[in-house]
Coordinates of C-alpha atoms and ligand atoms in Angstrom, one line a residue:
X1 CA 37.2 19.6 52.1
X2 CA 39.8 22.4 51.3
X3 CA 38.1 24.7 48.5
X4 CA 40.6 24.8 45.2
X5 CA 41.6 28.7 44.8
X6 CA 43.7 28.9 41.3
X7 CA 46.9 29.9 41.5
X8 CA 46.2 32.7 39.9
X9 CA 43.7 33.9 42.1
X10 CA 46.6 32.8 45.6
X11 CA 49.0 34.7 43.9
X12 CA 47.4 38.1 44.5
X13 CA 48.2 40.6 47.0
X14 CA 45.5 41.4 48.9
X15 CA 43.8 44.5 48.8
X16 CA 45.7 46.5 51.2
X17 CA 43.1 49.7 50.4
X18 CA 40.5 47.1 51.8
X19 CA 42.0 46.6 54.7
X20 CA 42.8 50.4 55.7
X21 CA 39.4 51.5 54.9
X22 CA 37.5 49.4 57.3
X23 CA 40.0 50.6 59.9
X24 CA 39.4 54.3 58.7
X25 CA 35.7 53.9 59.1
X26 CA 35.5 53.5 62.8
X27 CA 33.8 56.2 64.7
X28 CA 35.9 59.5 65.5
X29 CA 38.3 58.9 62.3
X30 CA 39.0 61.1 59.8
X31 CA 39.4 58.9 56.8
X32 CA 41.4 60.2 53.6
X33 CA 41.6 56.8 52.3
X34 CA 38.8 57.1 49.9
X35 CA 38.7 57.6 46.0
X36 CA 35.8 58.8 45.0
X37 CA 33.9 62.4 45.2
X38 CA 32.1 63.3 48.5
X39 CA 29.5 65.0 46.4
X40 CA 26.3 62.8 45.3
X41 CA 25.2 62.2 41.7
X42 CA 23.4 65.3 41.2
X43 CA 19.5 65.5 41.2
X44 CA 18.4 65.5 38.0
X45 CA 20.9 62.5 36.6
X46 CA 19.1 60.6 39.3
X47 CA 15.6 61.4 37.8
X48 CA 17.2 60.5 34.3
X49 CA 17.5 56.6 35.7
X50 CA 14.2 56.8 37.8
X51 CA 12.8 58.0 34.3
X52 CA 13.8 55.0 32.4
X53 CA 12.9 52.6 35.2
X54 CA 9.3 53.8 34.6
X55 CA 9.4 53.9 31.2
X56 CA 10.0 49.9 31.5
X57 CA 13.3 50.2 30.2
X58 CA 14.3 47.1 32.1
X59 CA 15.6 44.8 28.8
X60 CA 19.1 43.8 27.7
X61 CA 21.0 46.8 25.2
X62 CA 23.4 45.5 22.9
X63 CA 26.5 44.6 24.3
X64 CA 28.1 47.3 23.2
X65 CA 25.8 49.9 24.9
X66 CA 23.1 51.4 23.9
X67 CA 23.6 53.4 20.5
X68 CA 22.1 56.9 21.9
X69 CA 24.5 56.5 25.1
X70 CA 27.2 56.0 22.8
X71 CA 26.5 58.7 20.6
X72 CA 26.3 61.3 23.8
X73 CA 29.6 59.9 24.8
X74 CA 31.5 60.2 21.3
X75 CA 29.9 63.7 21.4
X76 CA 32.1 64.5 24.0
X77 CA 34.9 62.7 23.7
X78 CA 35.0 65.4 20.5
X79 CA 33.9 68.2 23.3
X80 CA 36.6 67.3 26.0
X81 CA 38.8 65.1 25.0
X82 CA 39.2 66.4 21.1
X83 CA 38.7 62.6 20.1
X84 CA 37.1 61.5 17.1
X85 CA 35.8 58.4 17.5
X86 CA 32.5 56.0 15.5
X87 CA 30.0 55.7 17.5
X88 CA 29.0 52.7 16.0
X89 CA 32.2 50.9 15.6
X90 CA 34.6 52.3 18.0
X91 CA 33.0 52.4 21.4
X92 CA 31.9 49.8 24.3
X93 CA 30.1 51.0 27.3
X94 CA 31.1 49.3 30.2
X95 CA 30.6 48.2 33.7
X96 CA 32.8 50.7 35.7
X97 CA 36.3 52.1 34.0
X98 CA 37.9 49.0 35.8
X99 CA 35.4 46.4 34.1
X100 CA 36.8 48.7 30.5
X101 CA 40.5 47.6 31.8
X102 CA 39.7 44.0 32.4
X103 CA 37.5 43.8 29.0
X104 CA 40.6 45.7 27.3
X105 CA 43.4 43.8 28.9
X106 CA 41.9 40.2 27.8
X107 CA 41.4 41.6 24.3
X108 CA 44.6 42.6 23.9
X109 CA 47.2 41.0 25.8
X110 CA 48.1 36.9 25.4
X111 CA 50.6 34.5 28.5
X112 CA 53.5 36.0 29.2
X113 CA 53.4 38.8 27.3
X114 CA 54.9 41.9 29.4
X115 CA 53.0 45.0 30.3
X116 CA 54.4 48.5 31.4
X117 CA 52.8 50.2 34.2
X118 CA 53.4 53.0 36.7
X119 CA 54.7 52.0 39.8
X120 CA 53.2 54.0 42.1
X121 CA 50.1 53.4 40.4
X122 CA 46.3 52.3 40.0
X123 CA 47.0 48.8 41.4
X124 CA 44.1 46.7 39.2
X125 CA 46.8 46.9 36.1
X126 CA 49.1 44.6 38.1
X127 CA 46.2 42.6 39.3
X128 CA 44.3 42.3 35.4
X129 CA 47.9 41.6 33.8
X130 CA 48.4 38.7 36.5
X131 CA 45.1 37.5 35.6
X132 CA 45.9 37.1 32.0
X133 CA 49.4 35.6 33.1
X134 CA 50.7 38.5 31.9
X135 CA 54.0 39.8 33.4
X136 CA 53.9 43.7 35.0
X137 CA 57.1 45.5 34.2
X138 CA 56.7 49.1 36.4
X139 CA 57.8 51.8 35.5
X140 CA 58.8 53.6 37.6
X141 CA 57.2 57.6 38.6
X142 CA 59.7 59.3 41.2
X143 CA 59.0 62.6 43.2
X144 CA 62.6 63.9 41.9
X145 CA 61.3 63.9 38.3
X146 CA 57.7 65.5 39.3
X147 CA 56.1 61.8 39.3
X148 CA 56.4 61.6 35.6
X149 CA 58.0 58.3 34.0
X150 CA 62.2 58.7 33.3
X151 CA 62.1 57.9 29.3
X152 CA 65.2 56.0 28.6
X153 CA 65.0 54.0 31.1
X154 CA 61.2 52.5 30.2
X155 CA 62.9 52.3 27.0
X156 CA 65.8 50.1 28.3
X157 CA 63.2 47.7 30.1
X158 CA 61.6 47.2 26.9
X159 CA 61.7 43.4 25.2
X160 CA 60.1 41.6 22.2
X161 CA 57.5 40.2 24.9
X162 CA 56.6 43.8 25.9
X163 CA 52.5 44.1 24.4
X164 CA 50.9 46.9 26.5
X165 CA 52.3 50.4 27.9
X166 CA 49.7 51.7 30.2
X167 CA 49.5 55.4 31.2
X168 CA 47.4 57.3 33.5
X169 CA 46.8 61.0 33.5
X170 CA 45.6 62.4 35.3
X171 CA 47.5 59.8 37.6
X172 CA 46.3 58.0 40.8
X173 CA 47.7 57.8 43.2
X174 CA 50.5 60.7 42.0
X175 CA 47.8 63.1 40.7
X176 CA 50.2 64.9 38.2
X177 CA 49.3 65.1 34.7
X178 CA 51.6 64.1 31.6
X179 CA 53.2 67.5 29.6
X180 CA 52.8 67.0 26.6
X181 CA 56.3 66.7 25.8
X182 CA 56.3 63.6 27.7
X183 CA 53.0 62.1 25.8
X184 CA 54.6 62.7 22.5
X185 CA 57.9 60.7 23.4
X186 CA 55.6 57.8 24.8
X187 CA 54.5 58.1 21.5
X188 CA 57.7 57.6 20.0
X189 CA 58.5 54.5 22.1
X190 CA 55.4 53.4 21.3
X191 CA 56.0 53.2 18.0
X192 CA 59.4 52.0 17.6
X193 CA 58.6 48.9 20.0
X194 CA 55.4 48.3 18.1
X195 CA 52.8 48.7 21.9
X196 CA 49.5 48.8 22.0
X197 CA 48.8 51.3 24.8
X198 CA 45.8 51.5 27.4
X199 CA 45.2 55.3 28.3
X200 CA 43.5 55.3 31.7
X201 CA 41.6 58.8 31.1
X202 CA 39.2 58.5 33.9
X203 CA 39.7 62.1 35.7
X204 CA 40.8 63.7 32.6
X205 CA 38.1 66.6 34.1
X206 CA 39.6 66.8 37.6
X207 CA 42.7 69.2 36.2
X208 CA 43.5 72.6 37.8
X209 CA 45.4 75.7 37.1
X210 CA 43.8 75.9 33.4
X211 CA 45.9 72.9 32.3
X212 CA 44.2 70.1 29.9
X213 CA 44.5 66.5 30.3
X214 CA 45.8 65.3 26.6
X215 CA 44.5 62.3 25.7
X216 CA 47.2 60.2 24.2
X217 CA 45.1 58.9 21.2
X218 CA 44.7 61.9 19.6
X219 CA 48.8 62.4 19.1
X220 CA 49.6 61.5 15.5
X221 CA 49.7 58.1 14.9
X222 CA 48.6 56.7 17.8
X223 CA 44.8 56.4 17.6
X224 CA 44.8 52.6 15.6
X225 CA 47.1 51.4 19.0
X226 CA 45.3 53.1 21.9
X227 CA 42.1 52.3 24.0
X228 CA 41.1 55.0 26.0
X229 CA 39.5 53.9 28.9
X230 CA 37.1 56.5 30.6
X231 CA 34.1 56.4 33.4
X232 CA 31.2 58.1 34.9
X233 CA 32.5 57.5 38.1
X234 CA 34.9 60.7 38.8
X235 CA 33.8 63.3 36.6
X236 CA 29.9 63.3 37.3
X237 CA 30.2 61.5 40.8
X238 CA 28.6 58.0 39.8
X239 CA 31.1 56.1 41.5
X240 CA 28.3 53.2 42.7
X241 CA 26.2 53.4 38.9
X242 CA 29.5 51.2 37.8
X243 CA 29.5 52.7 34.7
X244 CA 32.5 53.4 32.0
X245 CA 34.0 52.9 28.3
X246 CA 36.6 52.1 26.3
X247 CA 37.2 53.6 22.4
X248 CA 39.8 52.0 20.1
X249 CA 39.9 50.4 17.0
X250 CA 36.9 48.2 15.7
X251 CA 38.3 45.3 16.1
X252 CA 39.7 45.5 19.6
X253 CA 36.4 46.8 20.0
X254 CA 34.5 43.8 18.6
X255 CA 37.5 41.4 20.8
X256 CA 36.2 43.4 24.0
X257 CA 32.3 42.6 23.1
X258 CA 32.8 39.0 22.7
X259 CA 33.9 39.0 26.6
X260 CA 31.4 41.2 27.2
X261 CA 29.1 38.8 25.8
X262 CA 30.3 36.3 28.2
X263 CA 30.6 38.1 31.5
X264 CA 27.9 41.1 32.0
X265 CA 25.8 40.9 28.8
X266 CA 25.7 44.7 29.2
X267 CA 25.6 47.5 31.2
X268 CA 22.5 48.1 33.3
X269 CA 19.9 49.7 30.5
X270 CA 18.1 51.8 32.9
X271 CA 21.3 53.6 34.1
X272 CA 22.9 53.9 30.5
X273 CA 19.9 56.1 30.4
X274 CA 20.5 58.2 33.4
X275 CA 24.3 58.1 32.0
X276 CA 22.8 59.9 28.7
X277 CA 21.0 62.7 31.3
X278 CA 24.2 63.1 32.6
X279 CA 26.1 63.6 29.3
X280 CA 23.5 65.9 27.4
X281 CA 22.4 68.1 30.1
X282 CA 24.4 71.4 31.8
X283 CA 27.9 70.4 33.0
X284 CA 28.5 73.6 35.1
X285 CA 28.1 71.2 38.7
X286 CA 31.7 69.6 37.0
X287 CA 33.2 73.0 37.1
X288 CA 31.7 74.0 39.9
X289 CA 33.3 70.3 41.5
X290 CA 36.4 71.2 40.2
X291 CA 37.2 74.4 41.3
X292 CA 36.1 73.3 45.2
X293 CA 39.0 70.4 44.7
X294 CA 40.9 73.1 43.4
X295 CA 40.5 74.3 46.6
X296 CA 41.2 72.0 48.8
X297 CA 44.0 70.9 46.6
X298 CA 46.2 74.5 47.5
X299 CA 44.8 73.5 51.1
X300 CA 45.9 70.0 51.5
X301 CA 49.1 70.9 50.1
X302 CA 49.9 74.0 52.2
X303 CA 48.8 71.4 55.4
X304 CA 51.0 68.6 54.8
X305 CA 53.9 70.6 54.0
X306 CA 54.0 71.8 57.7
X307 CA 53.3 68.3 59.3
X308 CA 56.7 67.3 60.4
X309 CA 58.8 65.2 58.4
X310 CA 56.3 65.4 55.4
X311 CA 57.2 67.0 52.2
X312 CA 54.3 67.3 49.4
X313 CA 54.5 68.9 45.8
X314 CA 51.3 70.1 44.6
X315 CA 49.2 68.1 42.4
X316 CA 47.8 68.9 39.0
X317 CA 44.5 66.7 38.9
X318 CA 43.0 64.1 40.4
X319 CA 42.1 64.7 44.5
X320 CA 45.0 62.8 45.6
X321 CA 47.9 64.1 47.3
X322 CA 51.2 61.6 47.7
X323 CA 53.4 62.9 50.5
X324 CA 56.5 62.0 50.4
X325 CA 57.0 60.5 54.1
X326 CA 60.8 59.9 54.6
X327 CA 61.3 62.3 56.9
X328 CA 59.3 60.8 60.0
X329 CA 61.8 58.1 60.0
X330 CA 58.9 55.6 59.5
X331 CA 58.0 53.2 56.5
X332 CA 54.3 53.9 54.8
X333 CA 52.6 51.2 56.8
X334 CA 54.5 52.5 59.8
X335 CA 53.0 55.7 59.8
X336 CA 49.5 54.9 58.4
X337 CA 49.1 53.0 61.5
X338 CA 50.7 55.7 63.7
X339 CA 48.0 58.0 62.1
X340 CA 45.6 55.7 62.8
X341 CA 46.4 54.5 66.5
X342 CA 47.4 58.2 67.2
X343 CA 45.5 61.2 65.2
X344 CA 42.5 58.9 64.0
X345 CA 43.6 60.0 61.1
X346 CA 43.1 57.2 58.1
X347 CA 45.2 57.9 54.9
X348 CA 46.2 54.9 52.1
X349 CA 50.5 53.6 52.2
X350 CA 52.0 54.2 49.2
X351 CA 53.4 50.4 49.0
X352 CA 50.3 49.7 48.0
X353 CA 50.0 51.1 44.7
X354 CA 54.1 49.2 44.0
X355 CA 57.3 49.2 45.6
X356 CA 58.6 52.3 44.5
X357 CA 55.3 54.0 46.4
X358 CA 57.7 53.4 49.6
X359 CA 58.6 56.1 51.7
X360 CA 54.5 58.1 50.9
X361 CA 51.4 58.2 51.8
X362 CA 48.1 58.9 49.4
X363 CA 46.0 61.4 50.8
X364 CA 42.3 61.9 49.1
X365 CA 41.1 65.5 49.6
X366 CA 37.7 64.3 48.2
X367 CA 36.1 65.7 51.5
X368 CA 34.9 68.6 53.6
X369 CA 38.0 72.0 54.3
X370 CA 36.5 71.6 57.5
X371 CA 37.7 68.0 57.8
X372 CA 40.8 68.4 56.0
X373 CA 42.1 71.4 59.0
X374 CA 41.3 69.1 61.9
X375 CA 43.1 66.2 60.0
X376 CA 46.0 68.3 59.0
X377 CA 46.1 69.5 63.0
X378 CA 45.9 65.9 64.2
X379 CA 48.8 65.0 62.1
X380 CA 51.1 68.1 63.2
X381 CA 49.8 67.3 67.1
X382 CA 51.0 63.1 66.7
X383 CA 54.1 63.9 65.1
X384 CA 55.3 66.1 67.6
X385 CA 54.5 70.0 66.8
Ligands
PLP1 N1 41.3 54.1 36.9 C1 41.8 54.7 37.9 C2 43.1 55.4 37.8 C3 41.1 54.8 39.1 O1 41.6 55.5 40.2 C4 39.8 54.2 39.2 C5 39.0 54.2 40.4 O2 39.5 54.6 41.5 C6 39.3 53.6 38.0 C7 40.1 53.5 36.9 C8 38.0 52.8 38.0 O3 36.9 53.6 38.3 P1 35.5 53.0 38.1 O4 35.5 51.5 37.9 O5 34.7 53.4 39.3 O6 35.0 53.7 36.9

């Protein structure tokens, strides 16, 4: 018998990051295709879940989160992300940021209402909005305007069916950061065309050069129409504790528990308590984090601008670099395999985060200097230099 796969589920592209990384992880290959920090969640968050474990904290929370983790998380959503938001009303703990996109996605959005989203970008927005048969509408984030989005021209795309303008900034896979010019005329658009907005905040610590991520619901007027969707993952290294949040309004809020309800119950109790360790405990091992990407960021930037045929502007957060790759002569598949067959070197196309990611390459620098040279040396060697 052939298994019935919705349509829904055939219509997806598959995961091309999938698909690279199991190439990238065979022996002698340098890969650069992974996002997530190389460091390990530090010591004493660890002890924080090994705590509760033994404290027999092994019973469902409320489906919003435990009330202490999401007092520790409002308190710094104050801290870093000059937020205001309830505690008690305004905040779901979640299973991963991506599990706060989904949750916030089905809340909000209803078939065949249109939603705006950066093309290049995190690709799970295209994938969530298909799944609610929602229809993407990219925007569009070119190199010749420093990756951030050209105004009018989301504006002109706009139509009574657009619900949902998604920004990300930080961004992935561009890593530049919104001015704050450009966050307050998102606002404006945002306004006049009536959107409910999704701000994707999850490395709003990875920024360099003194600069602050803004986080779009604190400009005026936009707090009621925004979820900002955060996680553990980046900013304390917890990529595999799968734990995030969203704030908004109470009612979104309450929309996003009653899924909740239905698909995870919660998120695991024992880590929400290692996830309190993390938030109410020092914080310097985040600066410390930051300042080695830092690093590596003025390295990886100084490397690929003398592989030939690669041209790179420096990024502002994040720990992803995005090449532009035009001048090898070869498309973004072409030359990730070229890499692959020819440096061992494994980095992610841009095609795969939209159509307009064409013509670049994403580089993580979440690894070693050491292994960043020998990649960077590897490159210049296969492409002739
Ligand atoms: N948003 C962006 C832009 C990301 O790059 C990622 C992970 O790569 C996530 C959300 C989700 O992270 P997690 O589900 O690990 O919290």
């Amino acid at each position: 018998m052939e298994p019935h796969l919705s349509s829904r589920v055939r219509a997806f592209p598959p995961s091309g990051i999938r698909k690279i990384f199991d190439l990238a992880s065979r022996p002698g290959v340098i890969s650069l295709a992974i996002g997530e920090p190389d460091f390990d969640t530090p010591l004493h968050i660890r002890a924080g879940a090994k705590d509760a474990l033994d404290r027999g904290e092994t019973h469902y929370s409320s489906n919003l989160g435990s009330l202490e983790l999401r007092r520790a998380i409002a308190g710094r959503m104050a801290r870093v992300n000059r937020q205001t938001v309830d505690a008690e009303t305004e905040l779901i703990v979640t299973i991963g940021g991506v599990e706060a996109l989904y949750l916030a996605m089905a809340a909000i959005l209803d078939p065949g209402d249109e939603v705006l989203l950066p093309d290049p970008g995190f690709m799970v927005y295209r994938s969530l909005s298909m799944l609610g048969d929602a229809r993407p509408l990219p925007y569009q984030l070119r190199i010749e305007n420093g990756f951030y989005p050209d105004l009018a021209e989301m504006e002109a795309a706009i139509t009574p069916r657009t619900r949902l303008l998604i920004l990300n900034s930080p961004g992935n896979p561009t890593g530049q950061l919104f001015p704050r010019e450009i966050m307050e005329r998102l606002a404006g658009i945002a306004e006049r065309h009536n959107l409910m907005v999704i701000s994707d905040e999850v490395y709003d610590t990875i920024v360099y050069d003194d600069q602050e991520a803004i986080s779009f619901a604190t400009l005026p007027g936009m707090k009621d129409r925004t979820v900002t969707v955060n996680s553990f993952s980046k900013a304390y290294a917890m990529t595999g504790w799968r734990l995030g949040y969203a704030a908004g309004h109470p009612e979104i809020i309450q929309g996003m528990m009653k899924i909740q309800q239905i698909v995870a119950a919660c998120a695991p109790t024992m880590l929400q308590s290692g996830a309190l360790v993390a938030l109410e405990s020092r914080q310097d091992f985040i600066t410390e984090m930051v300042q080695e990407y830092q690093q590596r960021r003025d390295l990886i930037t100084d490397i690929l601008n003398s592989v030939p045929g690669f041209r790179c502007i420096k990024p502002e957060g994040a720990f992803y670099a995005f090449p532009d790759i035009r001048g090898t002569g070869m498309s973004s598949t072409e030359l990730c395999e070229f890499l692959l067959q020819n440096a061992k070197v494994g980095c992610v196309p841009g095609t795969v985060f939209g159509s307009n990611g064409e013509g670049f390459v994403r580089i993580s620098y979440a690894t070693s200097r050491e292994r960043l040279e020998e990649a960077g040396k590897r490159m210049s060697r296969a492409l002739g230099c």
